[in-house]
Amino acid sequence: MAISLIDTFRVLASFDPPRGSLRGAPWEDYVDWAIAQGLAPLASYNLEYRLAGGADAPEWARDRLLSIYSGSVNDNVMKLVNFKRCVDELEGRQLLLTGGAAFADTLYPHVGFRPVLEISMLLRRMDVDAFAGYLAQHQFRPEPNEPAHGAMKVVSDGRTPIFLYADVLGAERRAEVQGIFERSKPMRMYGPSMFRPDLEDAVLLVCLEQAREGYQMPWLSYLDLRELMTGATSMGSVYSRPVDVAVLLERAKAWRLERALYTSLSILTRLFPSIAENLKPALPPLRRATRELLDRLVVLPASEPGKMSHVRGSERLRRLLTGQ
């Protein structure tokens, strides 16, 4: 029986994949796509250790995914251990790890499941240059090109780029950014100066990143959002609790991210229908015309593998989604 690409994704992106054969899956399409989306390590683990007989996947597909999984484990350990050595003794600061470095050990049962291609950090504006200078003592140098993805600075040691962000909600909402710092949780494994955002803030920061990228980012980001919104039930971490929906909606309104939250959660419900009903209370009450516009321009194409592309007026749409 033929199995669609999206169904293959759902099975192999699960922490508890349903048993069954994937013999009819579109492996020629899936393998390269999964690697590009950051999904290969988890998919490989499921095929090798969770699904009997590798779910009848062809040997070449299992071998290729397994090589990515092995590389991801080693790469993550190398990057995170090296980063810890750099910042472990830094005192008197409050620096926030976001994205993969904050999620690999809190949302995923194994650190190798969540590739950490770069390290993203949220800093107060006054700390950006000082921290970049501190990292320079550890062979991290400014990248020659203009900082991408909205970062103020990007430094790298040739192996690990570190993106330094500030004022992520725009200059007019610095008070809201200050609230992120005040609610953040210590990451003692990285020393006394390292923190990570609280749960509701982490959800909105993921939605902000997705909107800022025009929803053209690796689908690994949706796994992050799935686990945040469902309380990281496979873990016992700082994110292993139910989202406070009232707080999330109130904060989304204050941050002017209601449209981004609606869009990200709507995509999530299409990717993972089993959690759609639980996510409904967290959908902001937008006007019907706004919902229909976002559904047509973003939600529907972004929910199909390989279908999302820049739409006409995409910069205007980005501003609509992020309030910036």
Coordinates of C-alpha atoms in Angstrom, one line a residue:
M1 CA 0.0 0.0 0.0
A2 CA 1.3 3.4 -1.0
I3 CA 2.2 5.7 2.0
S4 CA 2.4 9.5 1.5
L5 CA 5.4 11.6 2.4
I6 CA 3.5 13.5 5.1
D7 CA 2.4 10.2 6.7
T8 CA 5.9 8.9 6.6
F9 CA 7.0 12.1 8.3
R10 CA 4.3 11.7 11.1
V11 CA 5.4 8.2 11.9
L12 CA 9.1 8.8 12.0
A13 CA 8.9 12.2 13.8
S14 CA 7.0 10.6 16.7
F15 CA 8.6 9.7 20.0
D16 CA 6.3 6.7 20.2
P17 CA 5.8 5.7 16.5
P18 CA 2.9 3.4 15.7
R19 CA 3.9 -0.1 14.7
G20 CA 3.5 -1.1 11.1
S21 CA 5.2 -1.5 7.8
L22 CA 6.5 1.5 5.8
R23 CA 7.3 -0.7 2.8
G24 CA 5.3 1.5 0.5
A25 CA 6.7 4.8 1.7
P26 CA 8.3 7.2 -0.8
W27 CA 11.9 6.6 0.4
E28 CA 13.5 8.2 -2.6
D29 CA 11.8 11.5 -1.8
Y30 CA 11.8 11.1 2.0
V31 CA 15.4 10.5 2.8
D32 CA 16.9 13.6 1.2
W33 CA 14.0 15.7 2.4
A34 CA 14.3 14.5 6.0
I35 CA 18.0 15.2 6.1
A36 CA 17.5 18.7 4.9
Q37 CA 14.7 19.3 7.4
G38 CA 16.8 18.1 10.4
L39 CA 14.6 15.1 10.9
A40 CA 17.0 12.3 10.0
P41 CA 18.4 11.5 13.5
L42 CA 15.0 10.8 15.1
A43 CA 13.8 9.0 12.0
S44 CA 16.9 6.7 12.1
Y45 CA 16.5 5.9 15.8
N46 CA 12.8 5.0 15.2
L47 CA 13.7 2.7 12.3
E48 CA 16.7 1.0 14.1
Y49 CA 15.3 0.7 17.6
R50 CA 11.6 1.4 17.8
L51 CA 10.0 -0.2 14.7
A52 CA 10.3 -4.0 14.2
G53 CA 12.4 -5.0 11.2
G54 CA 13.1 -1.3 10.5
A55 CA 9.4 -1.1 9.4
D56 CA 10.5 -2.7 6.1
A57 CA 12.5 0.4 5.0
P58 CA 15.1 -0.4 2.3
E59 CA 18.6 -1.0 3.6
W60 CA 20.1 2.0 1.7
A61 CA 17.6 4.4 3.3
R62 CA 18.3 3.0 6.8
D63 CA 22.1 3.2 6.2
R64 CA 22.0 6.8 5.0
L65 CA 19.8 8.0 7.9
L66 CA 21.9 6.1 10.4
S67 CA 25.0 7.8 9.2
I68 CA 23.3 11.2 9.8
Y69 CA 22.2 10.1 13.3
S70 CA 25.7 9.1 14.3
G71 CA 27.1 12.3 13.0
S72 CA 24.5 14.4 14.8
V73 CA 25.3 12.8 18.1
N74 CA 29.0 13.5 17.8
D75 CA 28.5 17.0 16.4
N76 CA 26.1 18.0 19.1
V77 CA 28.3 16.8 21.9
M78 CA 31.3 18.5 20.4
K79 CA 29.5 21.8 20.0
L80 CA 27.8 21.9 23.3
V81 CA 30.8 20.7 25.3
N82 CA 33.0 23.3 23.6
F83 CA 30.4 26.0 24.3
K84 CA 30.2 25.0 27.9
R85 CA 34.0 25.3 28.3
C86 CA 33.8 28.8 26.9
V87 CA 31.0 30.1 29.2
D88 CA 31.2 27.9 32.3
E89 CA 33.2 30.4 34.3
L90 CA 31.5 33.6 33.1
E91 CA 29.8 35.3 36.1
G92 CA 27.6 38.4 36.6
R93 CA 25.6 38.2 33.4
Q94 CA 22.2 36.9 32.3
L95 CA 22.5 35.4 28.8
L96 CA 19.7 33.3 27.4
L97 CA 20.1 30.3 25.2
T98 CA 17.3 29.8 22.7
G99 CA 16.5 27.4 19.9
G100 CA 18.2 24.0 19.6
A101 CA 20.8 24.5 22.3
A102 CA 18.0 25.2 24.8
F103 CA 15.8 22.3 23.5
A104 CA 18.1 19.4 22.8
D105 CA 18.2 18.3 26.4
T106 CA 14.7 19.5 27.5
L107 CA 12.4 18.4 24.7
Y108 CA 14.1 15.4 23.2
P109 CA 14.8 12.0 24.9
H110 CA 18.2 11.9 23.4
V111 CA 20.4 14.9 22.7
G112 CA 21.3 13.4 19.3
F113 CA 17.7 13.6 18.1
R114 CA 17.8 17.4 17.8
P115 CA 20.6 18.6 15.6
V116 CA 22.2 21.8 16.8
L117 CA 23.6 23.5 13.7
E118 CA 24.1 26.8 15.4
I119 CA 23.8 28.3 18.9
S120 CA 21.3 31.1 19.3
M121 CA 21.3 33.5 22.2
L122 CA 19.2 36.4 23.4
L123 CA 21.1 39.2 25.1
R124 CA 20.4 42.7 26.4
R125 CA 21.6 45.1 23.8
M126 CA 24.3 46.5 26.1
D127 CA 25.8 42.9 26.5
V128 CA 26.1 42.0 22.8
D129 CA 29.5 43.6 22.1
A130 CA 30.9 42.6 25.5
F131 CA 29.9 39.0 25.0
A132 CA 31.2 38.9 21.5
G133 CA 34.5 40.2 22.8
Y134 CA 34.5 37.6 25.5
L135 CA 34.0 34.9 22.9
A136 CA 36.9 36.3 20.9
Q137 CA 39.1 35.0 23.7
H138 CA 37.9 31.5 22.7
Q139 CA 38.7 31.9 19.0
F140 CA 35.2 33.0 18.0
R141 CA 35.5 35.7 15.4
P142 CA 32.8 37.9 13.7
E143 CA 31.4 36.4 10.5
P144 CA 32.5 38.4 7.4
N145 CA 29.0 38.8 6.0
E146 CA 26.1 40.9 7.2
P147 CA 24.4 39.1 10.2
A148 CA 21.5 37.0 9.0
H149 CA 18.1 36.0 10.5
G150 CA 17.7 39.2 12.4
A151 CA 20.8 38.7 14.6
M152 CA 22.8 41.7 15.8
K153 CA 26.1 39.8 15.5
V154 CA 27.2 36.3 14.4
V155 CA 30.6 34.9 15.6
S156 CA 32.1 31.6 14.7
D157 CA 35.1 29.4 15.5
G158 CA 34.9 27.8 12.1
R159 CA 32.7 25.0 13.4
T160 CA 29.9 26.6 15.4
P161 CA 28.2 29.9 14.5
I162 CA 26.7 31.7 17.5
F163 CA 23.9 34.1 16.7
L164 CA 23.5 37.0 19.1
Y165 CA 20.1 38.6 19.3
A166 CA 18.7 41.7 21.1
D167 CA 15.5 43.7 21.0
V168 CA 13.8 40.7 19.2
L169 CA 10.4 42.4 19.6
G170 CA 11.5 45.7 18.2
A171 CA 12.7 48.9 19.9
E172 CA 9.2 49.8 21.1
R173 CA 8.7 46.7 23.2
R174 CA 11.9 46.5 25.2
A175 CA 9.9 46.2 28.4
E176 CA 8.4 42.9 27.1
V177 CA 11.9 41.6 26.3
Q178 CA 13.0 42.5 29.8
G179 CA 10.1 40.3 31.0
I180 CA 11.7 37.4 29.1
F181 CA 14.9 37.9 31.1
E182 CA 13.0 38.2 34.4
R183 CA 11.1 35.0 33.9
S184 CA 14.0 32.9 32.5
K185 CA 15.3 29.8 34.2
P186 CA 18.9 29.0 35.1
M187 CA 20.9 26.6 33.0
R188 CA 23.4 25.7 35.6
M189 CA 25.1 23.1 33.4
Y190 CA 26.5 26.0 31.4
G191 CA 27.5 28.1 34.4
P192 CA 26.0 30.9 36.5
S193 CA 25.4 33.3 33.6
M194 CA 23.4 31.1 31.3
F195 CA 19.6 30.9 31.3
R196 CA 16.8 29.7 29.0
P197 CA 13.3 31.3 28.4
D198 CA 10.3 30.2 30.4
L199 CA 7.8 27.9 28.6
E200 CA 5.3 30.4 27.3
D201 CA 8.1 32.7 26.2
A202 CA 9.9 29.8 24.5
V203 CA 6.7 29.1 22.5
L204 CA 6.3 32.6 21.3
L205 CA 10.0 33.0 20.4
V206 CA 9.7 29.9 18.2
C207 CA 6.7 31.4 16.5
L208 CA 8.5 34.7 16.1
E209 CA 11.5 32.9 14.4
Q210 CA 9.2 30.9 12.1
A211 CA 7.3 34.1 11.1
R212 CA 10.6 36.0 10.7
E213 CA 11.8 33.3 8.3
G214 CA 8.5 33.4 6.3
Y215 CA 7.8 29.8 7.4
Q216 CA 10.7 28.6 5.3
M217 CA 12.7 26.8 7.9
P218 CA 13.5 23.2 8.6
W219 CA 10.5 21.3 9.9
L220 CA 12.5 20.4 12.9
S221 CA 11.2 23.7 14.3
Y222 CA 7.7 22.2 14.3
L223 CA 8.9 19.3 16.4
D224 CA 10.3 21.9 18.9
L225 CA 6.9 23.6 18.9
R226 CA 5.0 20.4 19.2
E227 CA 6.9 19.3 22.3
L228 CA 6.6 22.8 23.9
M229 CA 2.9 22.9 23.3
T230 CA 2.3 19.4 24.6
G231 CA 4.4 19.8 27.7
A232 CA 7.4 17.7 26.8
T233 CA 5.8 14.6 28.2
S234 CA 8.8 12.4 27.3
M235 CA 11.0 14.4 29.6
G236 CA 11.1 15.7 33.1
S237 CA 12.4 19.1 32.3
V238 CA 11.7 22.8 32.9
Y239 CA 9.3 22.6 29.8
S240 CA 7.5 19.5 31.1
R241 CA 4.3 21.2 32.2
P242 CA 1.1 22.3 30.5
V243 CA 1.2 25.6 28.7
D244 CA -0.7 28.3 30.5
V245 CA -3.0 29.2 27.6
A246 CA -4.3 32.4 29.2
V247 CA -0.8 33.7 29.8
L248 CA 0.3 32.6 26.3
L249 CA -2.6 34.5 24.6
E250 CA -2.1 37.6 26.8
R251 CA 1.6 37.7 26.1
A252 CA 1.1 37.1 22.3
K253 CA -1.2 40.2 22.3
A254 CA 1.3 42.3 24.2
W255 CA 4.1 41.2 21.9
R256 CA 1.9 41.7 18.8
L257 CA 2.5 38.1 17.8
E258 CA -1.1 36.9 17.7
R259 CA -1.0 36.4 14.0
A260 CA 2.3 34.5 14.2
L261 CA 0.9 32.3 17.0
Y262 CA -2.2 31.6 15.0
T263 CA -0.2 30.7 11.9
S264 CA 2.3 28.5 13.7
L265 CA -0.2 26.6 15.7
S266 CA -2.5 26.2 12.6
I267 CA 0.4 24.6 10.7
L268 CA 1.1 22.4 13.7
T269 CA -2.5 21.1 13.8
R270 CA -2.2 20.1 10.1
L271 CA 1.1 18.4 10.6
F272 CA 0.0 16.5 13.7
P273 CA -3.8 16.1 13.6
S274 CA -3.8 14.0 16.8
I275 CA -3.0 17.1 18.9
A276 CA -5.3 19.5 17.0
E277 CA -8.1 19.5 19.5
N278 CA -5.8 20.2 22.4
L279 CA -4.3 23.2 20.6
K280 CA -7.6 24.9 19.7
P281 CA -7.9 26.9 23.0
A282 CA -4.4 28.5 22.2
L283 CA -5.5 29.8 18.8
P284 CA -5.8 33.6 19.1
P285 CA -9.3 34.9 18.1
L286 CA -8.4 36.7 14.9
R287 CA -10.9 38.2 12.5
R288 CA -12.3 35.7 10.0
A289 CA -10.8 37.6 7.0
T290 CA -7.3 37.6 8.7
R291 CA -7.6 33.9 9.4
E292 CA -8.6 33.1 5.8
L293 CA -5.7 35.2 4.5
L294 CA -3.1 33.5 6.7
D295 CA -4.6 30.1 5.9
R296 CA -4.4 30.6 2.2
L297 CA -1.0 32.3 2.0
V298 CA 0.9 30.5 4.7
V299 CA -0.8 27.7 6.6
L300 CA -1.8 25.5 3.6
P301 CA 1.4 25.7 1.6
A302 CA 3.6 25.5 4.7
S303 CA 1.9 22.3 5.7
E304 CA 2.9 20.4 2.5
P305 CA 6.4 19.2 2.2
G306 CA 8.3 21.3 -0.3
K307 CA 5.4 23.5 -1.2
M308 CA 6.2 26.7 0.8
S309 CA 7.8 29.5 -1.3
H310 CA 8.1 33.2 -1.0
V311 CA 4.8 34.8 -1.8
R312 CA 4.3 38.2 -3.4
G313 CA 4.5 40.9 -0.8
S314 CA 6.3 38.5 1.6
E315 CA 8.1 41.3 3.4
R316 CA 4.7 43.0 4.1
L317 CA 3.4 39.6 5.3
R318 CA 6.4 39.2 7.6
R319 CA 5.6 42.6 9.2
L320 CA 2.0 41.6 9.5
L321 CA 3.0 38.4 11.3
T322 CA 5.7 39.9 13.6
G323 CA 4.2 43.3 14.3
Q324 CA 7.6 44.8 13.2

